[in-house]
C-alpha positions as MATLAB code, in Angstrom:
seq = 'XXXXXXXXXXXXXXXXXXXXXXXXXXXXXXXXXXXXXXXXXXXXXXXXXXXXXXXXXXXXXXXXXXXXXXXXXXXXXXXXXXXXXXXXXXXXXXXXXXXXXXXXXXXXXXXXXXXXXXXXXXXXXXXXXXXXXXXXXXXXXXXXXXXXXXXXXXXXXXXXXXXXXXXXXXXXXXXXXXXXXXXXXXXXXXXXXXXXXXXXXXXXXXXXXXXXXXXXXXXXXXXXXXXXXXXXXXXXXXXXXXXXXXXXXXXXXXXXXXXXXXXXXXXXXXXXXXXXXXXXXXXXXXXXXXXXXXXXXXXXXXXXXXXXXXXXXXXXXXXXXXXXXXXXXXXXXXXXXXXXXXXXXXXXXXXXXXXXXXXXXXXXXXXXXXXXXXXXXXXXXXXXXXXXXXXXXXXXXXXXXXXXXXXXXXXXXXXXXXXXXXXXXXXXXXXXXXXXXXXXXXXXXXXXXXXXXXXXXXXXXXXXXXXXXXXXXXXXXXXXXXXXXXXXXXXXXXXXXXXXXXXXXXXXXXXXXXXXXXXXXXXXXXXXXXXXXXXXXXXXXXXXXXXXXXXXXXXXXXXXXXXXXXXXXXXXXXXXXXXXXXXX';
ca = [
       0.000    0.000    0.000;
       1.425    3.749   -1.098;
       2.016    5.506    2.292;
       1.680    9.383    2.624;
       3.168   11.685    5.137;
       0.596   14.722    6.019;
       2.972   17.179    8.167;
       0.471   19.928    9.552;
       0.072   21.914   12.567;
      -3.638   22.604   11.943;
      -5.515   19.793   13.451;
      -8.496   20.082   11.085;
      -7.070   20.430    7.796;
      -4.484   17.456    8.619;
      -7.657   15.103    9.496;
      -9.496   16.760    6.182;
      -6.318   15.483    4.357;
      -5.814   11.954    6.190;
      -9.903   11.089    5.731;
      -9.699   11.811    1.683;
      -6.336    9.800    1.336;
      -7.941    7.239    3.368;
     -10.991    7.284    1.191;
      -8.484    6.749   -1.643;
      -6.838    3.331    0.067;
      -3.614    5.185    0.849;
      -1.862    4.572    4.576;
      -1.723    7.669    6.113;
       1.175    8.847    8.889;
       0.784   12.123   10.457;
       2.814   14.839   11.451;
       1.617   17.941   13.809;
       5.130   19.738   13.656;
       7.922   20.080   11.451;
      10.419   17.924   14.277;
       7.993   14.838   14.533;
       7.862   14.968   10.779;
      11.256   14.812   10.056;
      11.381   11.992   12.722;
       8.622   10.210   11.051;
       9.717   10.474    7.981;
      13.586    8.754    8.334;
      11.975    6.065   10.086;
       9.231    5.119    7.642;
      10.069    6.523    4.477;
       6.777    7.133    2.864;
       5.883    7.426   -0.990;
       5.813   11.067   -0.272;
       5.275   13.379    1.662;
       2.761   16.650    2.348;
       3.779   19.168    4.128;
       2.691   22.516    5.490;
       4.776   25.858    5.204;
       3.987   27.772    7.968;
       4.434   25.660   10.983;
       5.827   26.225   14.387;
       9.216   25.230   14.786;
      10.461   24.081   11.882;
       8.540   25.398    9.027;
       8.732   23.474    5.785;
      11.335   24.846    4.098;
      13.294   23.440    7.144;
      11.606   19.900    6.941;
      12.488   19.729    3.311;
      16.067   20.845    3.423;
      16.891   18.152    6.648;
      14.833   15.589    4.129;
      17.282   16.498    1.221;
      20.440   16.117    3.265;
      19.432   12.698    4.099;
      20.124    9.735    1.385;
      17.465    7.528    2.297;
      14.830   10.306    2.250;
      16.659   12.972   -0.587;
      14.081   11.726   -3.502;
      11.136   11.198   -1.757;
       8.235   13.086   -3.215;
       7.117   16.349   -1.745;
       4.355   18.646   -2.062;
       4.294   21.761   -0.198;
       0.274   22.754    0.966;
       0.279   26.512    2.409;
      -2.188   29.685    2.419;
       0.722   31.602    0.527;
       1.132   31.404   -3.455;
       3.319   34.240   -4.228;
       5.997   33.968   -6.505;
       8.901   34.295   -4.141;
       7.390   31.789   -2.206;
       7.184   29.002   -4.704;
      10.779   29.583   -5.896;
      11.622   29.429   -2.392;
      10.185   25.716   -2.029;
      10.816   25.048   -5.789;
      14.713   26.037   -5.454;
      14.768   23.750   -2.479;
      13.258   21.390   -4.521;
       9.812   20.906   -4.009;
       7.926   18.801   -6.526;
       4.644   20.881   -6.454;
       3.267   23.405   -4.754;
      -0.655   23.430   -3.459;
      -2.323   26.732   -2.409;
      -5.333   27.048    0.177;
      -8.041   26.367   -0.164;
      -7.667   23.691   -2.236;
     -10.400   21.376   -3.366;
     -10.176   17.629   -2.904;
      -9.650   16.910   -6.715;
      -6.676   19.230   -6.883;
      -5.178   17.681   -4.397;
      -5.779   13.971   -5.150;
      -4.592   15.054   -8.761;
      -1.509   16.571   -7.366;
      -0.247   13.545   -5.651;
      -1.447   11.360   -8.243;
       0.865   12.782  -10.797;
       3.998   12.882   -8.496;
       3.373    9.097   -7.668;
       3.185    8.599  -11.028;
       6.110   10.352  -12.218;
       8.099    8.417   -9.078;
       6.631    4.788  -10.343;
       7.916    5.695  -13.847;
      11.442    6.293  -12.787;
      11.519    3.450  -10.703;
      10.351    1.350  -13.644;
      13.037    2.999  -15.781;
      16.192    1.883  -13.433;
      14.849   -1.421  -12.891;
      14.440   -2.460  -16.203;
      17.086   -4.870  -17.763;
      17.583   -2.034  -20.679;
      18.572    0.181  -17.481;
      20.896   -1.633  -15.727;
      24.149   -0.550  -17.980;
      23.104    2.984  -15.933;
      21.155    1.964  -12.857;
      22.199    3.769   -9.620;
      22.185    3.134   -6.250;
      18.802    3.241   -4.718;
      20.223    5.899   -2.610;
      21.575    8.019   -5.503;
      19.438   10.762   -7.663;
      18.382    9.771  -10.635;
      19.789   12.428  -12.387;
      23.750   10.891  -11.598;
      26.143    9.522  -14.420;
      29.762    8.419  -14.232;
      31.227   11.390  -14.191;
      29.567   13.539  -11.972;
      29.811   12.307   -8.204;
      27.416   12.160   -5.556;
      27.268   13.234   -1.813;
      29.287   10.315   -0.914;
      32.050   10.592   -2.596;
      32.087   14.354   -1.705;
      33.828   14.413    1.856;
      36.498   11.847   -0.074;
      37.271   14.654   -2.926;
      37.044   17.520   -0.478;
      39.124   16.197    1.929;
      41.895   14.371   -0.404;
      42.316   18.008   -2.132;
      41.812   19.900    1.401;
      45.148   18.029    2.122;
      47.250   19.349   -0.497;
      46.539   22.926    0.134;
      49.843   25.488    1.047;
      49.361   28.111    3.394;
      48.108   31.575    1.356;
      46.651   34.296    3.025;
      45.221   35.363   -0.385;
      44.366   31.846   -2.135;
      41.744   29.922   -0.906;
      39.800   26.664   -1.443;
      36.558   27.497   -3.406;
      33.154   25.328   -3.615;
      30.463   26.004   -5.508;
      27.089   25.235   -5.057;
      25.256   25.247   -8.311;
      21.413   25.702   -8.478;
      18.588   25.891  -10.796;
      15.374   27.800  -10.641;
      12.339   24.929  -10.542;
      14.370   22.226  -11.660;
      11.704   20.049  -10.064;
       8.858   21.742  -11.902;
      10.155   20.822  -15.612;
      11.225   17.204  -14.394;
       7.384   16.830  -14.096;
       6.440   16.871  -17.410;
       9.659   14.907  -18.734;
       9.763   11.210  -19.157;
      12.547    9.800  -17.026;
      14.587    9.214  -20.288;
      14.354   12.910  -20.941;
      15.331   13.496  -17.605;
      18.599   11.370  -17.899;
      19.229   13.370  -21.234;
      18.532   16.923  -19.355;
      20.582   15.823  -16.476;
      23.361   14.823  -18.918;
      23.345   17.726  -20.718;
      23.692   19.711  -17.459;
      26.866   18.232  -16.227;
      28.657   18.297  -19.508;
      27.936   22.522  -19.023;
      29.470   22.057  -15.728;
      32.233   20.286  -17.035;
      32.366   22.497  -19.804;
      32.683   25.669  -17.355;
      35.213   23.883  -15.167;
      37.376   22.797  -18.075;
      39.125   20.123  -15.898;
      39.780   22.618  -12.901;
      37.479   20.705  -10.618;
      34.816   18.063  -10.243;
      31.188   17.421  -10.103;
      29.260   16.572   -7.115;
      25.814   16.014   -7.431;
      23.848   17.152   -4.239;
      19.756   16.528   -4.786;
      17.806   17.069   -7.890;
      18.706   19.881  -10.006;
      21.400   20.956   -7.311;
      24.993   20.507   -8.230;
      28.475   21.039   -6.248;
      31.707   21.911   -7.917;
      35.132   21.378   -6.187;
      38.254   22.789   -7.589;
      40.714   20.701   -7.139;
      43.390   23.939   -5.971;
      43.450   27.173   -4.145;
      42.525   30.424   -5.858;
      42.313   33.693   -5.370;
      38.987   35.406   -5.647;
      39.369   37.047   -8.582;
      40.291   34.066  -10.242;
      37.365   32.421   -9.122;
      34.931   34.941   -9.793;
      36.075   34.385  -13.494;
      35.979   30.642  -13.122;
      31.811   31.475  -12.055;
      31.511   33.457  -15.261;
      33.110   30.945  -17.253;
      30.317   28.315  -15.811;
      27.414   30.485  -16.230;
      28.254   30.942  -19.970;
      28.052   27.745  -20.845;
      24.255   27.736  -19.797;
      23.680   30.698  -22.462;
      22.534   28.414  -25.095;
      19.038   25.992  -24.897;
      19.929   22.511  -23.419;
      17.875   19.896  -25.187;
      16.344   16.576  -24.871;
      14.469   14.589  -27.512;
      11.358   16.500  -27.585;
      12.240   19.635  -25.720;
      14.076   22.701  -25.459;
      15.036   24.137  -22.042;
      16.287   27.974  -20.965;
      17.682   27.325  -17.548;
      18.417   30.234  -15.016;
      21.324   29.219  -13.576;
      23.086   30.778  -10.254;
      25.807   30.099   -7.918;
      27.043   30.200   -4.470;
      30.481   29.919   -3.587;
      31.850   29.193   -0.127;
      35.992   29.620    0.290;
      38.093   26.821    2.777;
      39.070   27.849    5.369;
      37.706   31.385    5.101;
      34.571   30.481    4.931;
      34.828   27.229    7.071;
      36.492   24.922    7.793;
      34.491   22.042    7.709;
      32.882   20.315    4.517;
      28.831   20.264    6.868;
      29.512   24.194    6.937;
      30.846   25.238    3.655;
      28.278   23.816    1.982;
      25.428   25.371    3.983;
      27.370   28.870    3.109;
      27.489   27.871   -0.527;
      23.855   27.084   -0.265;
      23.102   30.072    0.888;
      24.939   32.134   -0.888;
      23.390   30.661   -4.303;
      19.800   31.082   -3.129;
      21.011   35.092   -2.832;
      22.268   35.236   -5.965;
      19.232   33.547   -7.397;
      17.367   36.379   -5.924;
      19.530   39.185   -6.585;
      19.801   38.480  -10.202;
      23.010   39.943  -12.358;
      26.024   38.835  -12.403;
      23.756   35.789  -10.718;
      27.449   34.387   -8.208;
      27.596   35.283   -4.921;
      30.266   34.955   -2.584;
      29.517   34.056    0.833;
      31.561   36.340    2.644;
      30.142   38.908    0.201;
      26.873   38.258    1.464;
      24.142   41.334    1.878;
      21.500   41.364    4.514;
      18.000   40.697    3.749;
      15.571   43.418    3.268;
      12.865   41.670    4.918;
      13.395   43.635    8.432;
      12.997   46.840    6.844;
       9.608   45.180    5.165;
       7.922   45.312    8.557;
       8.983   48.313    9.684;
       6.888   49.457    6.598;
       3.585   47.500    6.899;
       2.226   49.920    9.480;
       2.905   52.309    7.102;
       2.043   50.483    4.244;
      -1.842   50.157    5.612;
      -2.175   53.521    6.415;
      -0.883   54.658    2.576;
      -4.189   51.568    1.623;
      -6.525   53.269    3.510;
      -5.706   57.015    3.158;
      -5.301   56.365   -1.155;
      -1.833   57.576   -1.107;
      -1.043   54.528   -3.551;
      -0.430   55.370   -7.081;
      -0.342   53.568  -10.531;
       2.161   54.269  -13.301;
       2.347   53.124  -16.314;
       4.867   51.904  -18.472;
       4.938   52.566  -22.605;
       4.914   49.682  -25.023;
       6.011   50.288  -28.367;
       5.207   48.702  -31.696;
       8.550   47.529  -33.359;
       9.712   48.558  -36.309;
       8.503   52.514  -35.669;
       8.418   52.854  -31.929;
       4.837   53.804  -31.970;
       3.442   53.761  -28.465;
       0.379   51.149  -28.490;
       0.295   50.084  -24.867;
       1.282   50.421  -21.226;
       1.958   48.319  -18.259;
       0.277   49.322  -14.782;
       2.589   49.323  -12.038;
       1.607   50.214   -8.480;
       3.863   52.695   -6.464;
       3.854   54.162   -3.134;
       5.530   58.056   -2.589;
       6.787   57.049    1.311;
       7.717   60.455    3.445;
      11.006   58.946    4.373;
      11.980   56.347    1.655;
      10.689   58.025   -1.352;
       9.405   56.018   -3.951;
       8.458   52.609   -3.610;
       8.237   49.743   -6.426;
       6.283   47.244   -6.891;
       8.006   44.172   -6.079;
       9.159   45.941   -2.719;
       5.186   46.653   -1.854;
       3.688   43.389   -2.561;
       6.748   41.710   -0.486;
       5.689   43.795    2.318;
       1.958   43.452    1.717;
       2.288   39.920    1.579;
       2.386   38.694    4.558;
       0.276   41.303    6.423;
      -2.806   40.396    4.633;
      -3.017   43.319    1.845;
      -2.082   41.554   -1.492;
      -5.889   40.792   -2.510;
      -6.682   44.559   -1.955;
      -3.844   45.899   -3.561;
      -4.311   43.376   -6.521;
      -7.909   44.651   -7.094;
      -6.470   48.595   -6.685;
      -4.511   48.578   -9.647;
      -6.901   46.422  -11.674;
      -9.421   48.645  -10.959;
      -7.701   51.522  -11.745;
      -5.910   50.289  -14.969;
     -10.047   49.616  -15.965;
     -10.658   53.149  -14.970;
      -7.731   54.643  -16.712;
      -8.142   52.744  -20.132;
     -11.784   53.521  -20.679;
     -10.737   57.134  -20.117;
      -7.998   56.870  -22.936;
     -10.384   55.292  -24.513;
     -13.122   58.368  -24.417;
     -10.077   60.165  -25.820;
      -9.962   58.371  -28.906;
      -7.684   55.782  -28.301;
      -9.827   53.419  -29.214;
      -6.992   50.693  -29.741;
      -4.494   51.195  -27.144;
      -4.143   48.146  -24.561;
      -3.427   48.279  -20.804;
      -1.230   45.609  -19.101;
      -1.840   44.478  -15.672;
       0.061   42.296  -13.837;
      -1.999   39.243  -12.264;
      -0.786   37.303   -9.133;
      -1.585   34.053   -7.947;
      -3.905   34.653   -5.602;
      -5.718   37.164   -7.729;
      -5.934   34.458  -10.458;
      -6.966   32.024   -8.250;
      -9.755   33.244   -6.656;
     -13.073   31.520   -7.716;
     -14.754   34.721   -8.532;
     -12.207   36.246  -10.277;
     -13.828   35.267  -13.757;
     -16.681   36.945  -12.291;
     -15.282   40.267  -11.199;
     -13.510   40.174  -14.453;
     -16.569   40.561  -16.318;
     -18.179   42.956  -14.063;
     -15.082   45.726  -14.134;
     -15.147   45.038  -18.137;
     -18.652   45.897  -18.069;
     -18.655   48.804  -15.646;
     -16.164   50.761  -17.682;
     -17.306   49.840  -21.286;
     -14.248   48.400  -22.528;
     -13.113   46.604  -25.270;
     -12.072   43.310  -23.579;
      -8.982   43.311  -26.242;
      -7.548   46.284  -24.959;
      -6.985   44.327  -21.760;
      -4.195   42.570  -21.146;
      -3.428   40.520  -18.153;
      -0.027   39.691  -17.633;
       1.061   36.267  -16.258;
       4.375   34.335  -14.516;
       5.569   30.768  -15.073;
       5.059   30.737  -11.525;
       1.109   31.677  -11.307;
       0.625   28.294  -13.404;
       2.734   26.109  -11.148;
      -0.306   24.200   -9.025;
      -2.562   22.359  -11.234;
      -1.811   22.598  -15.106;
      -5.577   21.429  -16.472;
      -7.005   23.630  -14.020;
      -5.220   26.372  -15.118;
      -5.763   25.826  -18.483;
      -9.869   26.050  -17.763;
      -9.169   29.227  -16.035;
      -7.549   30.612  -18.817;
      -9.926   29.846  -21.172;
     -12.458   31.143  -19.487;
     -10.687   34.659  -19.411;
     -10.301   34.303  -22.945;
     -13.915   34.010  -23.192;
     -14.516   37.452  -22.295;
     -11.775   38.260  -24.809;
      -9.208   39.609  -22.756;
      -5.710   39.131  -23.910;
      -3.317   37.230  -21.908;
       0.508   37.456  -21.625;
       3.236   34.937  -20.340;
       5.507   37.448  -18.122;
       8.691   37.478  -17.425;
       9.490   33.997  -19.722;
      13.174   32.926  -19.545;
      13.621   33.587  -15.859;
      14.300   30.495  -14.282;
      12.869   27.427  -15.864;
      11.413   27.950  -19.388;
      10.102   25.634  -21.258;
       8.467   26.099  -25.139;
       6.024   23.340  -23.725;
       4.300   26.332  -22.034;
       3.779   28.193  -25.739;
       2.144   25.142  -26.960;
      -0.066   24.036  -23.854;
      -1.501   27.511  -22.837;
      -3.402   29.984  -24.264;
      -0.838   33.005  -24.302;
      -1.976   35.950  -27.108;
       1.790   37.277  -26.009;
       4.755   36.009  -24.685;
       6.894   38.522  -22.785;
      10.732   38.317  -22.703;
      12.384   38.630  -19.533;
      14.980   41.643  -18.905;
      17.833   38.936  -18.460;
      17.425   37.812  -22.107;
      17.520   41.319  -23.259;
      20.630   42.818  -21.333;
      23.289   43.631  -23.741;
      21.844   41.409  -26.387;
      24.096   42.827  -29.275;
      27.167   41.415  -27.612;
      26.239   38.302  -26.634;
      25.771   35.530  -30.112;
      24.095   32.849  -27.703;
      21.581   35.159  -26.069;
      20.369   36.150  -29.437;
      20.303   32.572  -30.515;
      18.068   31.483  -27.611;
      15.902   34.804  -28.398;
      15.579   34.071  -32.371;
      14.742   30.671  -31.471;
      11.928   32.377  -28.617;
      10.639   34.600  -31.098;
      10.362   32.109  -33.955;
       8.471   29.799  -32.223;
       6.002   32.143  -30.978;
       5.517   33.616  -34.011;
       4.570   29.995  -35.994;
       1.985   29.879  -32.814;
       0.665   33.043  -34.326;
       1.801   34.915  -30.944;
       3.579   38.246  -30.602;
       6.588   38.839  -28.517;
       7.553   41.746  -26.189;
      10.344   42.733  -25.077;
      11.137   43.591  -21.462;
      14.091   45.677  -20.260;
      15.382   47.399  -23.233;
      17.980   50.017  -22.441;
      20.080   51.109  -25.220;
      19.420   51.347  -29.434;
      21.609   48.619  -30.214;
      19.541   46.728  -28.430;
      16.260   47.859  -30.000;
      17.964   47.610  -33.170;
      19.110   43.760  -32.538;
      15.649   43.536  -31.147;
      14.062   44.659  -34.545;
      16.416   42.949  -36.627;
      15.038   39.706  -34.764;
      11.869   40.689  -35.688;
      10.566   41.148  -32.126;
       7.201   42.727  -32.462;
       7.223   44.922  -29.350;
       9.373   46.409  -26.790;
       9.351   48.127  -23.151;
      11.902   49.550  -21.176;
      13.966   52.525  -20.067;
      15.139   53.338  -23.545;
      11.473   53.813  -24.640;
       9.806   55.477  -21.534;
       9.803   55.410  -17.554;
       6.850   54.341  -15.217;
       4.931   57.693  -15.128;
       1.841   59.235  -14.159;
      -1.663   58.826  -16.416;
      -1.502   62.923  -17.202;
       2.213   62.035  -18.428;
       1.551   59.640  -20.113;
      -1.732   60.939  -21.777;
       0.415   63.920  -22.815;
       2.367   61.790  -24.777;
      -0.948   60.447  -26.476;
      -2.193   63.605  -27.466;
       0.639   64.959  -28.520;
       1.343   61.855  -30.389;
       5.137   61.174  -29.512;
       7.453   59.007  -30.960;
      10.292   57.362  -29.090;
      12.553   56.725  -28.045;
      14.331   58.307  -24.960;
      15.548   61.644  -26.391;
      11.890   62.548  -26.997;
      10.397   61.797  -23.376;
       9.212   65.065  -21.924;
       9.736   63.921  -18.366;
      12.591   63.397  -15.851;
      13.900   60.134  -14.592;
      13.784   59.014  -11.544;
      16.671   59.349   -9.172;
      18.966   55.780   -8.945;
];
């Protein structure tokens, strides 16, 4: 019989949970804490496991990382359950490497579907290394799936550490480095892979690391989609900072599998012996850590771990106070953000972005706000403010004769998620006599992480009402073309990281040819995100990209800005904006 961990600290919803799997002939264990689930799980190890985020104690980012430090219980299954859904929330659990990721409430088919499909996937691999065609690359039972011969695993790691630890001179400059070497929802794209794909993928990813090291180290493989690279000598830093740009170049180009083609964000964390630590246990928590900051902090996408910043997060709540009181007393704002039509540069949209003018700190983006409002209960509200006053602002452009011009608005999870949404949808469309195509709602990879047909119905229902939808910020992280085929996307939107400095790099502009190409035989248009400079609006047009946004083209600015430049019917780009930009 399949077993199944529940690990929850609410009584109610961990009984809901054990009397449907029950009802479904699974054996149930139970957890009420993050310490006795951990315990429960070493001793039994279930199929998989379901686990709460925010819990007392440990909280399950903690259960999952002890889980993935342990052999015996590194490939087990796991699906995180929690209230929040935000995007830096499920990269959290996905980088840690989470298999999926469900969102209260949830309804008893998503979450029988859920575990379903990660069962599934798990039976299929296990079928793949048993089979007699297998065994000339069957693994320990112990060992990832994703290992080959020449990448080793956590095993064999204390034995290279310590045999090249050994050899080290004294240097006050020159210093041992390891890498830790992660990818953003590795997990996530395994799920749709069959497990020879995976082998292929995982393949494909240690000959880049190879290819980065060029013989200067070795590769460790920690947990799925999480690599470890020791050099086999001292360096200096500056030496191995270049060593880190080296590795993230090879990942500049598509890595492929049979049927796919894969754009993975790739970021590192690099821990120096002794400086660091001086233990192996430590220096690869550092490294850890260190990689999940660069993953956040984007460019150059390394981080050293002495090197390290402090989190923002403190300063977060010392603004939600203020944060409510800006809600309540309308001092929030929405800007918006010119799209142009490529060739021509003729302004035919804008994205709404929410900011906040704060006494002290000035202004506020967006990303900063909704971290703040997050987790003091204001994300719904402030999702609905800027919808609702996008609505407002279009149908007044509209009255203006701009019959045509479409307003972007950024959906979140939990906006898109909501049952009524459709509902309220239609109702704001309605309100403000719009032209559903001249609303466009803007979508992450990460919004459609939880339940794929689901998500699909949703989207079609939007569609119903004719509103436009766009796949945001495509290319950061994991990116698959599967995603262009499956959904329903009128647009796919590049992500800034694809665009930087395009004209001087040959494999970015491969990857984005191949983006745009694609699309375009899907009869979708591309945008653009991020572009700062002509040469890269001219590389852009060149690839026949069919729209762009970005500094180059306009700032975030106010509706009686940006109406100005309506009326007055201004062509970009930058040398032609008529107002100032905002201070660095």
């Amino acid at each position: 019989m399949t077993t199944i961990l529940v690990i929850e600290d609410d009584d109610i919803v961990r009984k809901l949970i054990r009397k449907i799997l029950t009802q479904q002939q699974y054996a149930v264990l139970e957890a009420a804490g993050g310490h006795q689930g951990v315990q429960l799980a070493l001793a039994h190890q279930p199929d998989l496991i379901v686990c709460d985020v925010m819990m007392p104690g440990i909280d399950g980012y903690g259960v999952l990382q002890k889980l993935q430090a342990e052999a015996a219980t590194a490939m087990i299954p796991f699906v995180f359950l929690t209230a929040r859904a935000e995007k830096q929330d499920i990269r959290q659990g996905m980088r840690l490497g989470a298999d999926d990721y469900l969102t209260k409430p949830f309804t008893k088919e998503e979450l029988l579907s859920a575990i379903a499909i990660r069962l599934s996937k798990l039976s299929s691999l296990q079928q793949h290394y048993s089979s007699p065609d297998a065994s000339s690359k069957a693994v320990p039972q112990t060992t990832p799936p994703a290992l080959r011969n020449d990448c080793g695993d956590r095993f064999s790691l204390q034995e290279t550490f310590e045999a090249i630890a050994l050899t080290l001179q004294q240097d006050d400059a020159a210093f041992l480095p390891l890498f830790v070497v992660g990818f953003e929802r590795f997990a996530q794209i395994c799920a749709d892979l069959e497990p020879q794909e995976i082998d292929t993928l995982n393949q494909a990813i240690i000959n880049r690391l190879n290819q980065g090291l060029q013989g200067r180290g070795r590769v460790i493989c920690l947990a799925a989609g999480e690599f470890c690279l020791v050099l086999n000598r001292a360096y200096v830093q500056a030496d191995t900072g270049a060593i880190a740009q080296e590795i993230l170049a090879a990942f500049e180009q598509f890595l492929t599998t049979a049927t796919e083609e894969f754009f993975l964000s790739v970021s590192l964390g690099i821990a120096e012996y002794p400086q660091d630590a001086d233990n192996l246990r430590d220096l690869v928590a550092q490294a850890q850590t260190a990689q999940r900051q660069a993953q956040n902090l984007g460019e150059p996408r390394y981080q050293f771990a002495n090197a390290m910043t402090p989190q923002s997060y403190p300063k977060g709540l010392d603004l939600a106070d203020d944060l409510r009181d800006a809600y309540h007393q309308h001092q929030l704002t929405v800007h918006y953000q010119p799209q142009c039509q490529l060739p021509g540069k003729e302004m035919v949209g804008a994205e709404a972005l929410l900011r906040w003018e704060h006494p002290l700190r000035g202004s506020i983006l967006t990303e900063e706000i909704l971290a703040i409002a997050n987790p003091i209960g204001l994300l719904e509200l402030l999702d609905q403010f800027v919808l609702t006053q996008a609505c407002r602002q279009l149908r007044r452009w509209a009255n203006q004769d701009h019959q045509t011009f479409q307003m972007a608005v950024n959906l979140s999870a939990t906006q898109f998620n909501q049952p009524h949404f459709h509902q309220d949808l239609s109702h704001l469309l309605i309100e403000n006599g719009l032209n559903p195509a001249n609303l466009v709602l803007e979508l992450t990879e990460s919004t459609l992480l939880d339940n794929a047909p689901l998500t699909i119905r949703r989207l079609k229902a939007i569609k119903t009402l004719g509103v436009k939808i766009v796949l945001d910020d495509f290319g950061l992280g994991y990116s698959s073309l599967t995603y262009l085929k499956k959904f329903p996307f009128d647009f796919l939107k590049l992500d800034p990281s694809l665009i930087r400095n395009i004209h001087q790099k040959s494999a970015q502009r491969t990857v984005v040819r191949s983006l745009i190409n694609t699309a375009h035989q899907q009869k979708r248009l591309v945008i653009a995100e991020g572009v700062e400079n002509e040469t890269e609006l001219e590389c852009l047009q060149q690839l026949n990209c069919d729209r762009a946004q970005g500094f180059l083209l306009g700032y975030p600015m106010s509706a009686p800005e940006l109406e100005q430049l309506l009326l007055s019917k201004t062509i970009f780009p930058h040398d032609s904006v008529i107002f100032d930009a905002p201070d660095p």
